[in-house]
Amino acid sequence: MPLKDTLWDSQMPLAQVIQEVGKPVDDAVQTKDSNAVEAALWSVWNDLITAAGNTPHAQQDCLVDIVRNIQRKAGPFDSNGQSCNVWDKPVEWEKMSLFGAALREKWNYSPEDPKSSTSGAAEWINLNAFIARITSGYTVSECFDFSLYGLWTLRAALEDEESSTRTVQATLVNAAAMWMMYAGQVMWRKSQIDFEYDGKKARAGETLEDKEWRGFSIERWTTWEDRLKALEKSCGGESHELVDIALTKMDEVARQYKLRHFTTEPDCS
């Protein structure tokens, strides 16, 4: 069965889906041909990422389960129990080899590109939701930490100059909302510890160039929250609903942190 059909077969047990999804790579490793293994990895990840882009965010549970369970697979190994090197590193399901590279290729899409279509905008929102959902489980494995991608999406929607096109701005805002809806706890936790990145990859957006941000911070989190609150009052339709959910999630994760902090505070009386 073609991989794309496997991903949509709701009757197939998850264990069998995982086996079928990983089969092209497992088979390629047997050939000991690193080029074949690399091609198989790109194919598997691209099919998964494409499926995620075509699936509404509320219906992505199965795809998220597939990714998380693939990461738990052993190997891939050849008949001698050996792996295969791609890009000078052993291919490992545990490390999700080349998944990040495949994802980065998709991140070259921009809703602000004049060639972007309505379907492309929907795929962008769905893809952000999918990666946010994967990132929500990054404490299980660092290979699931794509919070920098979330920062980029939030920066484009809430820190850069607003797009002159209402449809494009709605796409940016809706995609940003997905990160707070599905990975708000991760984003909050990184803000709490002032998590930073090297260089200027996490710099401030166009309207906040005076800020020397290099990553997450409480100040940045508060800025995002304030701008989402302003958008909640001005936007309508689906964007209003998603922004409202995002703000609720932001409030929830902050309250949970304060509650845990308060209940674990030492008694100094």
mmCIF file of C-alpha atoms in Angstrom, residues 29-232:
data_model
loop_
_atom_site.group_PDB
_atom_site.id
_atom_site.type_symbol
_atom_site.label_atom_id
_atom_site.label_comp_id
_atom_site.label_asym_id
_atom_site.label_seq_id
_atom_site.Cartn_x
_atom_site.Cartn_y
_atom_site.Cartn_z
ATOM 1 C CA VAL A 29 19.121 0.383 5.113
ATOM 2 C CA GLN A 30 19.411 -3.259 4.032
ATOM 3 C CA THR A 31 21.045 -2.087 0.792
ATOM 4 C CA LYS A 32 23.767 -0.241 2.731
ATOM 5 C CA ASP A 33 23.362 2.549 0.150
ATOM 6 C CA SER A 34 23.399 5.888 1.987
ATOM 7 C CA ASN A 35 21.861 7.690 -1.005
ATOM 8 C CA ALA A 36 18.928 5.279 -1.032
ATOM 9 C CA VAL A 37 18.455 5.693 2.716
ATOM 10 C CA GLU A 38 18.518 9.475 2.434
ATOM 11 C CA ALA A 39 15.967 9.406 -0.395
ATOM 12 C CA ALA A 40 13.701 7.120 1.628
ATOM 13 C CA LEU A 41 13.883 9.412 4.670
ATOM 14 C CA TRP A 42 13.004 12.485 2.598
ATOM 15 C CA SER A 43 10.074 10.620 1.064
ATOM 16 C CA VAL A 44 8.686 9.422 4.399
ATOM 17 C CA TRP A 45 8.983 12.792 6.114
ATOM 18 C CA ASN A 46 7.628 14.741 3.144
ATOM 19 C CA ASP A 47 4.570 12.481 2.981
ATOM 20 C CA LEU A 48 3.933 12.982 6.694
ATOM 21 C CA ILE A 49 4.425 16.740 6.551
ATOM 22 C CA THR A 50 2.220 17.044 3.461
ATOM 23 C CA ALA A 51 -0.499 14.997 5.148
ATOM 24 C CA ALA A 52 -0.302 17.297 8.175
ATOM 25 C CA GLY A 53 -0.686 20.370 5.971
ATOM 26 C CA ASN A 54 -3.809 18.863 4.417
ATOM 27 C CA THR A 55 -5.355 17.937 7.768
ATOM 28 C CA PRO A 56 -7.287 20.484 9.899
ATOM 29 C CA HIS A 57 -5.542 21.053 13.222
ATOM 30 C CA ALA A 58 -8.312 19.465 15.296
ATOM 31 C CA GLN A 59 -8.044 16.216 13.302
ATOM 32 C CA GLN A 60 -4.283 15.650 13.556
ATOM 33 C CA ASP A 61 -4.212 13.300 16.551
ATOM 34 C CA CYS A 62 -3.405 10.239 14.433
ATOM 35 C CA LEU A 63 -0.548 11.977 12.593
ATOM 36 C CA VAL A 64 0.963 13.191 15.865
ATOM 37 C CA ASP A 65 0.706 9.668 17.282
ATOM 38 C CA ILE A 66 2.473 8.299 14.199
ATOM 39 C CA VAL A 67 5.410 10.681 14.584
ATOM 40 C CA ARG A 68 5.783 10.054 18.309
ATOM 41 C CA ASN A 69 5.667 6.288 17.867
ATOM 42 C CA ILE A 70 8.094 6.262 14.952
ATOM 43 C CA GLN A 71 10.566 7.997 17.253
ATOM 44 C CA ARG A 72 10.272 5.048 19.649
ATOM 45 C CA LYS A 73 11.216 2.499 16.977
ATOM 46 C CA ALA A 74 14.562 0.752 17.259
ATOM 47 C CA GLY A 75 17.042 1.030 14.417
ATOM 48 C CA PRO A 76 16.868 1.089 11.521
ATOM 49 C CA PHE A 77 19.433 -1.724 11.266
ATOM 50 C CA ASP A 78 20.670 -3.918 8.444
ATOM 51 C CA SER A 79 20.883 -7.707 8.699
ATOM 52 C CA ASN A 80 24.120 -7.371 10.680
ATOM 53 C CA GLY A 81 22.591 -5.031 13.223
ATOM 54 C CA GLN A 82 24.369 -2.014 11.762
ATOM 55 C CA SER A 83 22.922 1.394 10.912
ATOM 56 C CA CYS A 84 23.793 3.567 7.908
ATOM 57 C CA ASN A 85 25.342 7.020 7.871
ATOM 58 C CA VAL A 86 23.611 9.953 6.182
ATOM 59 C CA TRP A 87 25.128 13.426 6.386
ATOM 60 C CA ASP A 88 27.989 11.865 8.394
ATOM 61 C CA LYS A 89 25.634 10.738 11.172
ATOM 62 C CA PRO A 90 24.068 7.341 11.919
ATOM 63 C CA VAL A 91 20.438 7.162 10.863
ATOM 64 C CA GLU A 92 18.313 6.623 13.965
ATOM 65 C CA TRP A 93 14.554 6.659 14.397
ATOM 66 C CA GLU A 94 15.175 7.852 17.941
ATOM 67 C CA LYS A 95 16.894 10.982 16.591
ATOM 68 C CA MET A 96 14.269 11.471 13.830
ATOM 69 C CA SER A 97 17.096 11.704 11.274
ATOM 70 C CA LEU A 98 16.451 14.393 8.599
ATOM 71 C CA PHE A 99 12.964 15.200 9.920
ATOM 72 C CA GLY A 100 14.114 18.682 10.912
ATOM 73 C CA ALA A 101 15.703 19.192 7.495
ATOM 74 C CA ALA A 102 12.508 18.160 5.710
ATOM 75 C CA LEU A 103 10.487 20.473 7.914
ATOM 76 C CA ARG A 104 12.844 23.372 7.282
ATOM 77 C CA GLU A 105 12.241 22.987 3.554
ATOM 78 C CA LYS A 106 8.510 23.476 4.115
ATOM 79 C CA TRP A 107 9.161 26.535 6.280
ATOM 80 C CA ASN A 108 10.371 28.391 3.210
ATOM 81 C CA TYR A 109 6.704 29.024 2.388
ATOM 82 C CA SER A 110 5.511 32.528 3.166
ATOM 83 C CA PRO A 111 1.849 33.617 3.363
ATOM 84 C CA GLU A 112 3.056 37.025 2.181
ATOM 85 C CA ASP A 113 4.294 35.639 -1.126
ATOM 86 C CA PRO A 114 2.012 36.994 -3.896
ATOM 87 C CA LYS A 115 1.936 33.486 -5.369
ATOM 88 C CA SER A 116 0.496 32.016 -2.154
ATOM 89 C CA SER A 117 -2.961 30.518 -2.583
ATOM 90 C CA THR A 118 -5.901 30.079 -0.227
ATOM 91 C CA SER A 119 -5.127 26.366 0.005
ATOM 92 C CA GLY A 120 -1.501 27.229 0.726
ATOM 93 C CA ALA A 121 -2.575 29.476 3.583
ATOM 94 C CA ALA A 122 -4.690 26.698 5.103
ATOM 95 C CA GLU A 123 -1.778 24.264 4.807
ATOM 96 C CA TRP A 124 0.484 26.788 6.543
ATOM 97 C CA ILE A 125 -1.886 27.083 9.496
ATOM 98 C CA ASN A 126 -2.305 23.304 9.721
ATOM 99 C CA LEU A 127 1.454 22.736 9.502
ATOM 100 C CA ASN A 128 2.082 25.195 12.343
ATOM 101 C CA ALA A 129 -0.506 23.362 14.430
ATOM 102 C CA PHE A 130 1.127 20.005 13.662
ATOM 103 C CA ILE A 131 4.626 21.143 14.605
ATOM 104 C CA ALA A 132 3.301 22.882 17.716
ATOM 105 C CA ARG A 133 1.631 19.643 18.768
ATOM 106 C CA ILE A 134 4.863 17.722 18.239
ATOM 107 C CA THR A 135 6.797 20.380 20.165
ATOM 108 C CA SER A 136 4.408 20.022 23.099
ATOM 109 C CA GLY A 137 6.028 16.643 23.758
ATOM 110 C CA TYR A 138 9.641 17.740 23.372
ATOM 111 C CA THR A 139 10.459 16.906 27.006
ATOM 112 C CA VAL A 140 10.296 13.265 25.884
ATOM 113 C CA SER A 141 12.975 13.901 23.263
ATOM 114 C CA GLU A 142 14.868 17.015 22.207
ATOM 115 C CA CYS A 143 14.356 16.025 18.580
ATOM 116 C CA PHE A 144 10.762 17.234 19.032
ATOM 117 C CA ASP A 145 11.755 20.757 20.070
ATOM 118 C CA PHE A 146 10.723 23.089 17.258
ATOM 119 C CA SER A 147 9.872 26.020 19.503
ATOM 120 C CA LEU A 148 12.127 28.286 17.427
ATOM 121 C CA TYR A 149 9.726 27.756 14.522
ATOM 122 C CA GLY A 150 6.940 28.908 16.809
ATOM 123 C CA LEU A 151 8.917 32.003 17.726
ATOM 124 C CA TRP A 152 9.349 32.796 14.025
ATOM 125 C CA THR A 153 5.601 32.436 13.426
ATOM 126 C CA LEU A 154 4.719 34.592 16.438
ATOM 127 C CA ARG A 155 7.266 37.202 15.386
ATOM 128 C CA ALA A 156 5.806 37.419 11.875
ATOM 129 C CA ALA A 157 2.265 37.812 13.202
ATOM 130 C CA LEU A 158 2.776 39.960 16.293
ATOM 131 C CA GLU A 159 6.096 41.808 15.936
ATOM 132 C CA ASP A 160 6.519 42.607 12.253
ATOM 133 C CA GLU A 161 4.643 45.323 10.400
ATOM 134 C CA GLU A 162 1.083 44.257 9.632
ATOM 135 C CA SER A 163 0.476 42.963 6.138
ATOM 136 C CA SER A 164 -1.444 45.286 3.840
ATOM 137 C CA THR A 165 -3.607 42.320 2.878
ATOM 138 C CA ARG A 166 -6.251 41.312 5.405
ATOM 139 C CA THR A 167 -6.244 37.674 4.285
ATOM 140 C CA VAL A 168 -2.478 37.379 4.705
ATOM 141 C CA GLN A 169 -2.580 38.969 8.156
ATOM 142 C CA ALA A 170 -5.348 36.574 9.195
ATOM 143 C CA THR A 171 -3.192 33.641 8.064
ATOM 144 C CA LEU A 172 -0.235 34.879 10.111
ATOM 145 C CA VAL A 173 -2.378 35.440 13.204
ATOM 146 C CA ASN A 174 -4.165 32.101 12.926
ATOM 147 C CA ALA A 175 -0.839 30.278 12.581
ATOM 148 C CA ALA A 176 0.531 32.112 15.628
ATOM 149 C CA ALA A 177 -2.528 31.165 17.651
ATOM 150 C CA MET A 178 -1.800 27.480 16.980
ATOM 151 C CA TRP A 179 1.455 27.712 18.904
ATOM 152 C CA MET A 180 -0.220 29.000 22.040
ATOM 153 C CA MET A 181 -3.105 26.556 21.702
ATOM 154 C CA TYR A 182 -0.915 23.469 21.371
ATOM 155 C CA ALA A 183 2.544 24.377 22.690
ATOM 156 C CA GLY A 184 1.768 27.249 25.055
ATOM 157 C CA GLN A 185 3.262 25.433 28.018
ATOM 158 C CA VAL A 186 6.575 24.909 26.209
ATOM 159 C CA MET A 187 6.705 28.544 25.074
ATOM 160 C CA TRP A 188 5.926 29.725 28.613
ATOM 161 C CA ARG A 189 8.531 27.461 30.164
ATOM 162 C CA LYS A 190 11.217 28.776 27.797
ATOM 163 C CA SER A 191 10.109 32.335 28.516
ATOM 164 C CA GLN A 192 10.513 31.674 32.239
ATOM 165 C CA ILE A 193 14.155 30.696 31.840
ATOM 166 C CA ASP A 194 15.011 33.367 29.209
ATOM 167 C CA PHE A 195 15.983 30.674 26.722
ATOM 168 C CA GLU A 196 18.189 32.198 23.991
ATOM 169 C CA TYR A 197 19.576 31.147 20.610
ATOM 170 C CA ASP A 198 22.901 31.925 18.975
ATOM 171 C CA GLY A 199 23.156 34.858 16.607
ATOM 172 C CA LYS A 200 20.111 36.786 15.407
ATOM 173 C CA LYS A 201 17.841 33.915 14.432
ATOM 174 C CA ALA A 202 15.441 34.855 17.252
ATOM 175 C CA ARG A 203 15.801 38.637 16.909
ATOM 176 C CA ALA A 204 12.910 41.018 17.571
ATOM 177 C CA GLY A 205 10.462 41.855 14.800
ATOM 178 C CA GLU A 206 10.306 44.995 12.681
ATOM 179 C CA THR A 207 8.204 47.028 15.119
ATOM 180 C CA LEU A 208 10.415 46.142 18.073
ATOM 181 C CA GLU A 209 13.910 46.596 16.669
ATOM 182 C CA ASP A 210 14.999 48.427 19.821
ATOM 183 C CA LYS A 211 14.614 45.180 21.754
ATOM 184 C CA GLU A 212 17.743 43.072 22.043
ATOM 185 C CA TRP A 213 15.837 39.802 22.179
ATOM 186 C CA ARG A 214 17.658 36.638 21.228
ATOM 187 C CA GLY A 215 15.020 34.157 22.238
ATOM 188 C CA PHE A 216 12.230 33.754 24.748
ATOM 189 C CA SER A 217 11.589 36.000 27.733
ATOM 190 C CA ILE A 218 8.743 37.114 29.985
ATOM 191 C CA GLU A 219 8.897 40.541 28.337
ATOM 192 C CA ARG A 220 8.429 38.973 24.917
ATOM 193 C CA TRP A 221 5.649 36.687 26.160
ATOM 194 C CA THR A 222 3.852 39.708 27.631
ATOM 195 C CA THR A 223 4.247 41.588 24.340
ATOM 196 C CA TRP A 224 2.697 38.684 22.439
ATOM 197 C CA GLU A 225 -0.147 38.523 24.931
ATOM 198 C CA ASP A 226 -0.835 42.269 24.729
ATOM 199 C CA ARG A 227 -0.873 42.209 20.939
ATOM 200 C CA LEU A 228 -3.164 39.191 20.844
ATOM 201 C CA LYS A 229 -5.547 41.012 23.193
ATOM 202 C CA ALA A 230 -5.585 43.982 20.833
ATOM 203 C CA LEU A 231 -6.226 41.668 17.883
ATOM 204 C CA GLU A 232 -9.037 39.936 19.745
#
